[in-house]
Coordinates of C-alpha atoms in Angstrom, one line a residue:
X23 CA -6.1 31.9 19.7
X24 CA -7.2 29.6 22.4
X25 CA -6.9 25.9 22.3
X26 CA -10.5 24.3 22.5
X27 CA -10.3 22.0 25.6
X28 CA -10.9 18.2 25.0
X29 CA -14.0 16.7 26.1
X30 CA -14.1 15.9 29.5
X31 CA -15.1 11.7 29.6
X32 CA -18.2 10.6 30.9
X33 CA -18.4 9.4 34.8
X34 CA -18.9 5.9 33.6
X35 CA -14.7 6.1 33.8
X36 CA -14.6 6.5 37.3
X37 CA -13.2 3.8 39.2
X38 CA -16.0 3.5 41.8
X39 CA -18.3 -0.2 41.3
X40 CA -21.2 -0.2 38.8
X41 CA -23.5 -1.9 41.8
X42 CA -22.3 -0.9 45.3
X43 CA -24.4 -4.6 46.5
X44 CA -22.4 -6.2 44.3
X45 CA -18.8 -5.3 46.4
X46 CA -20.4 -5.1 49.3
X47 CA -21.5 -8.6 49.3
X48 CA -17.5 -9.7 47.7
X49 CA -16.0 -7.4 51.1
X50 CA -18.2 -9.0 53.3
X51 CA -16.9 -12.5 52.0
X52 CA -13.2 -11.2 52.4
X53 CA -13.6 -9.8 55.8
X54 CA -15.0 -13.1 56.9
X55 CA -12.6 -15.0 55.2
X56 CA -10.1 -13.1 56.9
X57 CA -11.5 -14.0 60.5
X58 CA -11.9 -17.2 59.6
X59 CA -7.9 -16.8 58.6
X60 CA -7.3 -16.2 62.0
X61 CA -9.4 -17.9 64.0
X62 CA -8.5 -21.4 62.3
X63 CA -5.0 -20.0 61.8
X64 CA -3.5 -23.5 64.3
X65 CA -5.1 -25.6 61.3
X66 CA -2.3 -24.5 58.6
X67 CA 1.1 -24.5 58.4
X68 CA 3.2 -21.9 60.1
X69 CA 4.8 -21.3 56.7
X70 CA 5.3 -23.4 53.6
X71 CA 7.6 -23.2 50.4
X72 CA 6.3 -21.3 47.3
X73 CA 6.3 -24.2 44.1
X74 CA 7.8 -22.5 41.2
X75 CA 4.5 -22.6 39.6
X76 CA 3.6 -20.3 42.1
X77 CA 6.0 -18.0 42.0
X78 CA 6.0 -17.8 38.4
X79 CA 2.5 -16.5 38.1
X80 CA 4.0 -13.4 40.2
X81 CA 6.1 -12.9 37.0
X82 CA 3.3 -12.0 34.6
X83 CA 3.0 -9.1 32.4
X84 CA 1.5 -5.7 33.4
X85 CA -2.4 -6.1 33.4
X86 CA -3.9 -4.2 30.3
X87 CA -7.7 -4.6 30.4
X88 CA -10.0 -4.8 33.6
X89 CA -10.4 -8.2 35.6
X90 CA -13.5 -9.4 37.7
X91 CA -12.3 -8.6 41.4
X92 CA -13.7 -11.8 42.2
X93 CA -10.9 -13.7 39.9
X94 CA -8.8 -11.3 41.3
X95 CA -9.5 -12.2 44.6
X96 CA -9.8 -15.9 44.1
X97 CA -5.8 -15.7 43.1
X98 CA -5.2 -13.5 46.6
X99 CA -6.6 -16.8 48.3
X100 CA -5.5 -19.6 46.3
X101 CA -2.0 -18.4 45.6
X102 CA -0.7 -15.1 48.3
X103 CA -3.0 -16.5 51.4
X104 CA -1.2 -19.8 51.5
X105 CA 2.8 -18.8 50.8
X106 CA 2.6 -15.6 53.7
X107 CA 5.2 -15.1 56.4
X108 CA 3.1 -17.1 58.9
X109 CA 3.9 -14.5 62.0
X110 CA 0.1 -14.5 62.7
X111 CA 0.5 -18.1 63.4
X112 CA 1.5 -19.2 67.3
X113 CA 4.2 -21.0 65.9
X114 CA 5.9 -18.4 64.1
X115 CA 9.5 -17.7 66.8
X116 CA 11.7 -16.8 64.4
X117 CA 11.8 -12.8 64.4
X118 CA 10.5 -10.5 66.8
X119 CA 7.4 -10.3 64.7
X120 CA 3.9 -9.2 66.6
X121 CA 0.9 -11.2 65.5
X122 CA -1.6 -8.6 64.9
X123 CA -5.0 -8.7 66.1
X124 CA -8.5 -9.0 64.5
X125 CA -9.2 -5.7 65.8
X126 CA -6.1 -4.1 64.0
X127 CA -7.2 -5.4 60.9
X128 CA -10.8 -3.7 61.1
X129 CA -9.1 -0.8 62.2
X130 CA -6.6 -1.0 59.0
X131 CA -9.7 -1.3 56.9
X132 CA -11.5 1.8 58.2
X133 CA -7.9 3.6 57.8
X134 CA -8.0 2.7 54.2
X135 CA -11.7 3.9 53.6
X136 CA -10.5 7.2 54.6
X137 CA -7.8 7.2 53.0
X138 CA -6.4 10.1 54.5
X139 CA -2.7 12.0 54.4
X140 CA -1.0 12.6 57.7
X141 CA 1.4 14.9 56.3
X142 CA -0.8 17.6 58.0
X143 CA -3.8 20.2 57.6
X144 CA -6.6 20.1 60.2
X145 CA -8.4 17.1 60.5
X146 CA -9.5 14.4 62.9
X147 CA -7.0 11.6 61.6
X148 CA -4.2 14.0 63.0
X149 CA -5.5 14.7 66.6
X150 CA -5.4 10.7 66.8
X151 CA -1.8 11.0 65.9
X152 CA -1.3 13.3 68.4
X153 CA -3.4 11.4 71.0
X154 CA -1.3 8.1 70.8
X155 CA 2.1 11.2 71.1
X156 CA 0.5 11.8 74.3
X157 CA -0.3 8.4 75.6
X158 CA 3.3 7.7 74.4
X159 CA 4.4 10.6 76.3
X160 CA 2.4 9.5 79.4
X161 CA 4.3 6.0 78.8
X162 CA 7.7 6.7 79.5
X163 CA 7.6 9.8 81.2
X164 CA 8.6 12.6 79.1
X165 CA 7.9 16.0 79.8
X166 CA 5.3 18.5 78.6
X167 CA 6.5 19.8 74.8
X168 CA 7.4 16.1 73.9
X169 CA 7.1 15.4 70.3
X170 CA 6.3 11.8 68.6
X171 CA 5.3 10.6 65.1
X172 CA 4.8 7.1 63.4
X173 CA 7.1 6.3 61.0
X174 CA 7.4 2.5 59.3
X175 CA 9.2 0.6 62.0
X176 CA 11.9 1.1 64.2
X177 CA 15.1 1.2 61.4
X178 CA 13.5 4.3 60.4
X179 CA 13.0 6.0 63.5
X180 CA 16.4 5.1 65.0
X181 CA 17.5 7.0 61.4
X182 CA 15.7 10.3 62.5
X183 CA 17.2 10.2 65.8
X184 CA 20.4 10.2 64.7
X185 CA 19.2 13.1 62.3
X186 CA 18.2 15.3 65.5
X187 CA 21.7 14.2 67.2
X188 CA 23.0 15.6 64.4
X189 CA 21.4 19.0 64.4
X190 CA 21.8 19.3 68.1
X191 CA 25.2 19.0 67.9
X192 CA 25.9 20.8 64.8
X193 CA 22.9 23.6 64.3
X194 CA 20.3 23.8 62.2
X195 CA 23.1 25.3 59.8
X196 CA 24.1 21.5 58.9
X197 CA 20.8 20.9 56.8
X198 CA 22.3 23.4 54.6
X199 CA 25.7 23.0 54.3
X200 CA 26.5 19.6 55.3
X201 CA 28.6 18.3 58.3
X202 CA 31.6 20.1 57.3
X203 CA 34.8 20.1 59.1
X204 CA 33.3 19.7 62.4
X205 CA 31.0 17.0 61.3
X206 CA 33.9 14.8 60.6
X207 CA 35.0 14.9 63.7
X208 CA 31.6 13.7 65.3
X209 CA 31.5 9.9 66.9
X210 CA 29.0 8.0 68.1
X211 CA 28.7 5.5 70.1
X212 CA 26.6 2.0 70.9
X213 CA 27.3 -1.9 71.5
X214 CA 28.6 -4.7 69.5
X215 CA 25.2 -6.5 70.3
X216 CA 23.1 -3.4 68.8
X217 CA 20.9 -3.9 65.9
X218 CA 22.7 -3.2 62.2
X219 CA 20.0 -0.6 61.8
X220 CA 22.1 2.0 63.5
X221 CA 25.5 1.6 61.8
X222 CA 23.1 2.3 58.7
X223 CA 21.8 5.1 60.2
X224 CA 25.0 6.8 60.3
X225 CA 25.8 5.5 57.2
X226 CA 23.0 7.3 55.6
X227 CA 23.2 10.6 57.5
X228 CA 26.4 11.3 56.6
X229 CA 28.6 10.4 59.5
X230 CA 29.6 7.4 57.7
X231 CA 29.7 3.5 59.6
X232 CA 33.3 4.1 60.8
X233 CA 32.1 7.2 62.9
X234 CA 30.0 4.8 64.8
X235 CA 31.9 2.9 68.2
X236 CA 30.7 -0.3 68.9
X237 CA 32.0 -1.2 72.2
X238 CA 32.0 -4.8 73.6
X239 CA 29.6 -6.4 75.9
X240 CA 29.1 -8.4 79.3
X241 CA 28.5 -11.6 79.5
X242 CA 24.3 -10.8 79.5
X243 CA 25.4 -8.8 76.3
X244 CA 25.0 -5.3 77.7
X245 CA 27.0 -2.6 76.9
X246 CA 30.3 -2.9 79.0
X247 CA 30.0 1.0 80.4
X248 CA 33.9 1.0 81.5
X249 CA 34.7 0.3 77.7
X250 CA 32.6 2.8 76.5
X251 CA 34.0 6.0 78.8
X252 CA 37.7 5.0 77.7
X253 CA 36.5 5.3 74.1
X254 CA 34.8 8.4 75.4
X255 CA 37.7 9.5 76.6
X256 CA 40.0 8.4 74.1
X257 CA 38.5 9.7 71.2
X258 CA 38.0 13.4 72.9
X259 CA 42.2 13.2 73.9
X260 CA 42.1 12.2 69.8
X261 CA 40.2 15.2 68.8
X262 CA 37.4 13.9 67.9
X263 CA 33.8 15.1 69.2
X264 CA 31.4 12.4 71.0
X265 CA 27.7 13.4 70.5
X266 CA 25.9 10.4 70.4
X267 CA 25.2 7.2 72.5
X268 CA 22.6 4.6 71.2
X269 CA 21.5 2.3 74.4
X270 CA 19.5 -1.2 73.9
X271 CA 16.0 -2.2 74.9
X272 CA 16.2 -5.7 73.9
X273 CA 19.0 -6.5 71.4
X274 CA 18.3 -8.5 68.4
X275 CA 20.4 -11.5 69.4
X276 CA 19.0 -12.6 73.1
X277 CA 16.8 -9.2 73.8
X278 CA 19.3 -8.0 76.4
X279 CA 18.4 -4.5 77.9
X280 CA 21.6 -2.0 78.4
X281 CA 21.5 -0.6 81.8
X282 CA 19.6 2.5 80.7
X283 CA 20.0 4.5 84.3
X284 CA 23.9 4.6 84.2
X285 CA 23.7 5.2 80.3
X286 CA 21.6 8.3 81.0
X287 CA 23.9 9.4 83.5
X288 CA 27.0 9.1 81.5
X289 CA 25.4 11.0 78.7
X290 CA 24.5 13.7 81.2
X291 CA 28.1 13.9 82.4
X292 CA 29.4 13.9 79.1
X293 CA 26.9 16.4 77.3
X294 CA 25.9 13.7 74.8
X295 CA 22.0 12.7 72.9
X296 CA 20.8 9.6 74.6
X297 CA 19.2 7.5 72.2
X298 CA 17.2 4.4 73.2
X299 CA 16.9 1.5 70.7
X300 CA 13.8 -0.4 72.5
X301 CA 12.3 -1.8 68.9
X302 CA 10.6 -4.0 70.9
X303 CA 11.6 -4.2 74.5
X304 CA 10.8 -0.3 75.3
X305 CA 6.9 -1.9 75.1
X306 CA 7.9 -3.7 78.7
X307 CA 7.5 -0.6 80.3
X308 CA 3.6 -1.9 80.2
X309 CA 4.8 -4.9 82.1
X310 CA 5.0 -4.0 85.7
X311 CA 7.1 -7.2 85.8
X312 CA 9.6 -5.9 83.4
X313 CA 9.1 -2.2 83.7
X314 CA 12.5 -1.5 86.6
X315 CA 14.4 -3.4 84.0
X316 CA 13.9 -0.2 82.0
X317 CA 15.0 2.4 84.6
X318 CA 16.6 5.4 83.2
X319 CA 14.6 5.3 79.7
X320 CA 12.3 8.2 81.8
X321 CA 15.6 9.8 80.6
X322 CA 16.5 9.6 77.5
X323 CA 16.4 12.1 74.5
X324 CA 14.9 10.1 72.2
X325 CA 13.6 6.8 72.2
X326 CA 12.7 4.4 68.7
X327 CA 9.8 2.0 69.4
X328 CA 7.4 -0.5 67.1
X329 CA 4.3 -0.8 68.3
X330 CA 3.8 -3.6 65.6
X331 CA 5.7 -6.2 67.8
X332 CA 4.9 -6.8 71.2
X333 CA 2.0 -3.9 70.9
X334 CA 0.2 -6.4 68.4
X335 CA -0.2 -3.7 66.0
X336 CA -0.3 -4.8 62.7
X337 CA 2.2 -4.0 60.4
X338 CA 3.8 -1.3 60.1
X339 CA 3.7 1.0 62.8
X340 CA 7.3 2.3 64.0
X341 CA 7.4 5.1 66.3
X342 CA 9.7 7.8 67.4
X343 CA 9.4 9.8 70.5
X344 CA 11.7 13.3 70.9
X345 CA 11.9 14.9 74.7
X346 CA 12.7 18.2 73.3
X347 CA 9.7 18.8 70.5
X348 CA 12.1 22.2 69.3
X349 CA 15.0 20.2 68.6
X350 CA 13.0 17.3 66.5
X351 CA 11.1 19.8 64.4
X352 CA 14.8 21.9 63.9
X353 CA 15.8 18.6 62.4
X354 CA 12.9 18.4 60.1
X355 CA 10.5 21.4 59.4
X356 CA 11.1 22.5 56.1
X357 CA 8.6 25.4 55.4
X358 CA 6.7 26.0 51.7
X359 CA 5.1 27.8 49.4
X360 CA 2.6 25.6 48.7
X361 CA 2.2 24.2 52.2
X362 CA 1.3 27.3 53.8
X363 CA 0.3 27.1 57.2
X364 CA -3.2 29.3 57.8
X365 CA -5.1 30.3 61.1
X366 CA -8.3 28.8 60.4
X367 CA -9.8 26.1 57.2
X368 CA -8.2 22.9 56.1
X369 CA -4.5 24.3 56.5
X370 CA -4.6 24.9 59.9
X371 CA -3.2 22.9 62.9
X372 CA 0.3 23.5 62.6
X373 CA 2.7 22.0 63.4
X374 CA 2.3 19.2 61.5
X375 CA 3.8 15.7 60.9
X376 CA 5.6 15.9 58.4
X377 CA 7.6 18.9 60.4
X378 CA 9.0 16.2 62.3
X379 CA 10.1 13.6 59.8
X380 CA 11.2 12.8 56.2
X381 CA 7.7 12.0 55.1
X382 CA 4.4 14.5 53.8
X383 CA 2.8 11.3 52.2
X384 CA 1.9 9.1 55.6
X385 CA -1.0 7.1 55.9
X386 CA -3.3 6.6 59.2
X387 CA -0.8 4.6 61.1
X388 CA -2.2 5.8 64.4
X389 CA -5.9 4.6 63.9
X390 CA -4.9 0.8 64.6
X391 CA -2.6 1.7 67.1
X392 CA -5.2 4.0 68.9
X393 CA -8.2 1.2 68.4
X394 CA -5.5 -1.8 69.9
X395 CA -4.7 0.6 73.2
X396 CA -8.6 1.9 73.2
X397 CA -10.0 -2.0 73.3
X398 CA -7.5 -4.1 74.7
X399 CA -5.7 -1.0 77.6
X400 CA -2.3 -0.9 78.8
X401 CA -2.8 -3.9 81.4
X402 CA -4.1 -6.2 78.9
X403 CA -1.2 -5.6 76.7
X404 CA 0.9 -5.8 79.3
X405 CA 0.4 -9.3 80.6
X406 CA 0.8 -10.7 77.3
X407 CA 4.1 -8.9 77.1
X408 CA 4.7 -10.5 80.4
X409 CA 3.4 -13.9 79.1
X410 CA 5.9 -14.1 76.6
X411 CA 8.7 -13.7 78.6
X412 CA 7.1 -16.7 81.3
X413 CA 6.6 -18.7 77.6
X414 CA 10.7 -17.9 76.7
X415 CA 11.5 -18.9 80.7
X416 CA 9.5 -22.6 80.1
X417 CA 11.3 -22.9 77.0
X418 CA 14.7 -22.7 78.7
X419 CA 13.6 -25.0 81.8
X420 CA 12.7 -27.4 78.3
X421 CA 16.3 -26.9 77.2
X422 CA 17.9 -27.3 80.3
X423 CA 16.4 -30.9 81.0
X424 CA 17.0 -32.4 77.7
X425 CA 20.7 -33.5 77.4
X426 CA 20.3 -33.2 73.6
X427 CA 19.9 -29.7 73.6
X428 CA 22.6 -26.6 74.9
X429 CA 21.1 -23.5 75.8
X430 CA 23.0 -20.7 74.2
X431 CA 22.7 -17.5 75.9
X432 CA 21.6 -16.2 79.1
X433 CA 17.6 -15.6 78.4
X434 CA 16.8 -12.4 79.6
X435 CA 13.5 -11.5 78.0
X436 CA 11.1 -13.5 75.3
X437 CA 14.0 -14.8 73.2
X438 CA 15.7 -18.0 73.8
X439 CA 18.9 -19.0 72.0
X440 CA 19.9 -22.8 71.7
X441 CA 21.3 -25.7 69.6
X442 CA 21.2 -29.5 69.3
X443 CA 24.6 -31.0 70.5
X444 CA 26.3 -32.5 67.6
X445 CA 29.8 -33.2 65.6
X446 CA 29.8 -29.6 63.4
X447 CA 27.1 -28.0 65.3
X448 CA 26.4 -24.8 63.5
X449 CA 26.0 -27.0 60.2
X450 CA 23.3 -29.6 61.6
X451 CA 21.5 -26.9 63.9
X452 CA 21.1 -24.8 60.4
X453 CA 19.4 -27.3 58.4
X454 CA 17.3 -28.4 61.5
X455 CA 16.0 -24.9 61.6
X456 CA 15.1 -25.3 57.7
X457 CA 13.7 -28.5 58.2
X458 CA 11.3 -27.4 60.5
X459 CA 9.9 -24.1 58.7
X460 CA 9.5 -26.2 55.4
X461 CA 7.6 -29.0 57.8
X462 CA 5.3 -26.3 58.7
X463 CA 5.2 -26.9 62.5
X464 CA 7.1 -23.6 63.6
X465 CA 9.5 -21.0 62.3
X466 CA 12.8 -20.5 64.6
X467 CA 15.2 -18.8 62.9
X468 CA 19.2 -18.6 63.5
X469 CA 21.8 -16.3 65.0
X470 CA 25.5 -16.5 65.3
X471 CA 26.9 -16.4 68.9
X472 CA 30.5 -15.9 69.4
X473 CA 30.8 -17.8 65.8
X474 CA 28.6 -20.2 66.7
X475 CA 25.5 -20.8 65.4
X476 CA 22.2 -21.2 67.5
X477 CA 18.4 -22.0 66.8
X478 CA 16.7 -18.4 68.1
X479 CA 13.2 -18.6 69.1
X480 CA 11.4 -15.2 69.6
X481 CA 8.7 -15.5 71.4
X482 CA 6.0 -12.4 70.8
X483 CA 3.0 -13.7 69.5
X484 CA 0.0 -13.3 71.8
X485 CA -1.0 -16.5 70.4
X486 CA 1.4 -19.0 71.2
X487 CA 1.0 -21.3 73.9
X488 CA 3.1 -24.0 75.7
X489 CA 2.1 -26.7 73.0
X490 CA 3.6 -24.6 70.7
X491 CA 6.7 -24.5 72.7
X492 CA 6.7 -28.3 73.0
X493 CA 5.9 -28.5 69.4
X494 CA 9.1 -26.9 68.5
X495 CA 11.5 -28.7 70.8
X496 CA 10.0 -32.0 70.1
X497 CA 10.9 -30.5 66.2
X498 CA 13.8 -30.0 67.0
X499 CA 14.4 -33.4 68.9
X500 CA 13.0 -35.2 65.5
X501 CA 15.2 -33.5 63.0
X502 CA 18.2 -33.6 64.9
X503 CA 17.8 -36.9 65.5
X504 CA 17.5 -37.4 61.4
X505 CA 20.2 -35.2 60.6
X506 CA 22.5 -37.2 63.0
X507 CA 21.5 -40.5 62.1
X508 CA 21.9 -39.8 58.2
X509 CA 25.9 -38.6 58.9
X510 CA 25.2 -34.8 58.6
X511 CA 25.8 -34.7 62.2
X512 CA 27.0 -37.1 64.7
X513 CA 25.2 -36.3 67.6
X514 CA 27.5 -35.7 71.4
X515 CA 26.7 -37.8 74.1
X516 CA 28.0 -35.1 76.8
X517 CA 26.7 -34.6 79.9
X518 CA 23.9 -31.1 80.4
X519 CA 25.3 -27.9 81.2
X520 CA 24.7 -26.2 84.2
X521 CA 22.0 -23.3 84.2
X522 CA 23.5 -20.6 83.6
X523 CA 23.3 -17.8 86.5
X524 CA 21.2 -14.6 85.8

């Protein structure tokens, strides 16, 4: 006997608004509100502290019933708006964070209304995937059959890079059975100033963070290349199997930039993946300023990339690009039942993204990115790229002329690593740093240097400007002053060091 069905609810429960005016009018408010967020952005603080009041309302119980969206977006301004990270704001320095742009967020907001899937099937949302692959492509060179595909940020895509590495070296056969015998003996290789990201991405692929050989640096923080063939060499005379070096695009310390055209060459002569970390530095390539600095990236294998930093995408918008589109998909495509791929209707178009990564859920990642290269082009982008990099070179001519201040590293693109001279050093220069992103002018952050610590600004907003620089030293200037006059520091009268040669 078959079960009578249940009664199918009226359309009343569908979560679309009783009176379309009424939202429309409430979205118009928000968008505006959100210009006006950015327009007046110089009028608030860079970042403030959240009162435990605050925080504590984040700690309620799960909603039950309906709420007006008005309420709900009166708490979005009144308690989420003021307690954000503050990297819209031209005084945010403390992480290579991009600023985003008014035109990202509309585009965001048309992504959302179509809320589409770029896992795959055949529709317009993927050809704009495959439009920014191209321009991409066209970017650094790569050949014909070049594959690409946005991921969250750059820690992901340096993950799926290692995955391909992995499948190069040890066939397709691995994704069944595991790296085996031979996969133990596989090493990697990449510098001591490289971002953490990558011993994690060994770490998760199965390799394990002791696989990975960080070799030492130069004294611009570059991979030393003599260090790195005698491991080479040693671990091969060891029996082990190199397959893998990772070369920098702007490390996360000082943004140095590995020499990429004798990295490529060694790879070549040694029959191993060239990788290219360039989170944010393979975007000078739009500089013609800063583009030779990137010589040799034309020939890497595979290079990870967010255009949410110095592209002024907003968040998030990683990207990898793959010079051989076979091996990436061998790395990834996992064929199903269910995900049949068809000649012609909505499950044609193959291959499709999610062949070439972890992901069939993705969202329409490439829509911002394709409206931010569409209205502002390469060359626009490009000289603020540049600009940050003149705003990071004023900020060290500031450092060098104020004998109260030490420049920390050689700066070699937008990110400038000092300190305020003083009796325990590291101590003072931290709180400094956390006195000025609670005062709300600007938000450094801090990086250890041969032990030491220094106040890092990162310069990548397209906003910032030389006040803002002056705003931060004269911060700087103020609190160290405090700190040393109260005893947590004594401040060293010593005499300025010399610039340091580039």
């Amino acid at each position: 006997m078959l079960r009578e069905a249940p009664p199918v609810s009226a359309s009343s429960e569908t979560l679309d608004p009783k009176n379309w005016d009424d939202i429309r009018a409430l979205g118009h408010r928000m968008l505006d509100d959100m210009i006006d967020y950015a327009a007046d952005i110089r009028d608030r603080p860079v970042w403030q502290p959240i009162p435990d009041q605050v925080r504590a309302r984040f700690h309620a119980a799960l909603p039950r019933q309906a709420s007006d969206l008005g309420e709900v977006y009166r708490e979005f301004t009144d308690f989420i708006v003021p307690y954000a990270t503050g990297n819209v704001h031209p005084g945010f320095m403390g992480w290579v964070h991009g600023g985003g742009t008014a035109v990202g967020m509309l585009a965001e907001m048309l992504a959302a209304g179509l809320n589409a899937n770029l896992g795959g099937r055949d529709h317009m949302p993927i050809e704009v995937e495959r439009q920014i692959v191209e321009w991409t492509r066209q970017m650094f060179g790569f050949p014909d059959g070049a594959s690409g595909i946005f991921v969250t940020g750059t820690s992901m895509a340096n993950l799926m890079a290692v995955l391909v590495a992995r499948t190069m070296a040890l066939g397709r056969s691995v994704r069944r059975h595991g790296l085996g015998d031979d996969g133990a003996l596989l090493t990697a290789y990449t510098s001591k100033a490289a971002h953490g990201c990558i011993t994690k991405a060994m770490d998760i692929s199965g390799f394990g963070s002791d696989a990975l050989r960080c070799i030492g640096v130069d004294r611009f923080h570059r991979i030393d290349l003599q260090a790195l063939r005698v491991q080479i060499a040693l671990d091969r005379s060891a029996g082990l199997k190199p397959f893998l070096v990772v070369g920098s695009a702007g490390t996360v310390d000082i943004g140095a930039i590995d020499d990429l055209a004798a990295l490529s060459a060694l790879c070549r002569e040694e029959g191993l993946w060239f990788h290219v970390d360039g989170a944010f530095g393979a975007l000078g390539i739009l500089s013609p300023e800063l583009a030779p600095r990137l010589a040799g990236i034309e020939n890497a294998d595979s290079i990870a990339l967010d255009f949410h930093k110095w592209g002024q995408v907003p968040y998030d918008a990683g990207f990898l690009m793959v010079r051989d589109g076979d091996r990436h998909r061998d790395a990834f495509a996992a064929p199903a039942a269910y995900l049949r791929r068809e000649t012609r209707g909505l499950a044609a178009n193959s291959p499709w993204p999610c062949d070439l990564g972890p992901d069939l859920s993705r969202g329409f990642r490439a829509l911002k990115t394709w409206f931010t290269l569409k209205t502002y082009g390469t060359e626009k982008l490009g000289g603020v790229i540049t600009r940050t990099c003149a705003l990071a070179g004023y900020l060290e001519a500031r450092v060098l002329a104020e004998p109260r201040l030490e420049l920390m590293a050689p700066v070699q693109l937008n990110i400038v690593c000092f300190r305020y001279r003083a009796a325990d050093a590291s101590k003072v220069n931290g709180d400094i740093v956390m006195d000025i992103q609670e005062s709300g002018i600007a938000a450094p952050s801090t990086t250890l240097l041969d032990g030491e610590l220094a106040i890092r600004a990162a310069i990548v907003n397209h906003r910032t400007d030389v006040g803002d620089i002056d705003a931060l030293i004269s911060a700087v200037l103020e609190f160290g002053a405090q700190r040393s006059c109260s005893g947590d520091g004594l401040m060293l009268q010593v005499e300025q060091s010399p610039p340091l040669a580039m």
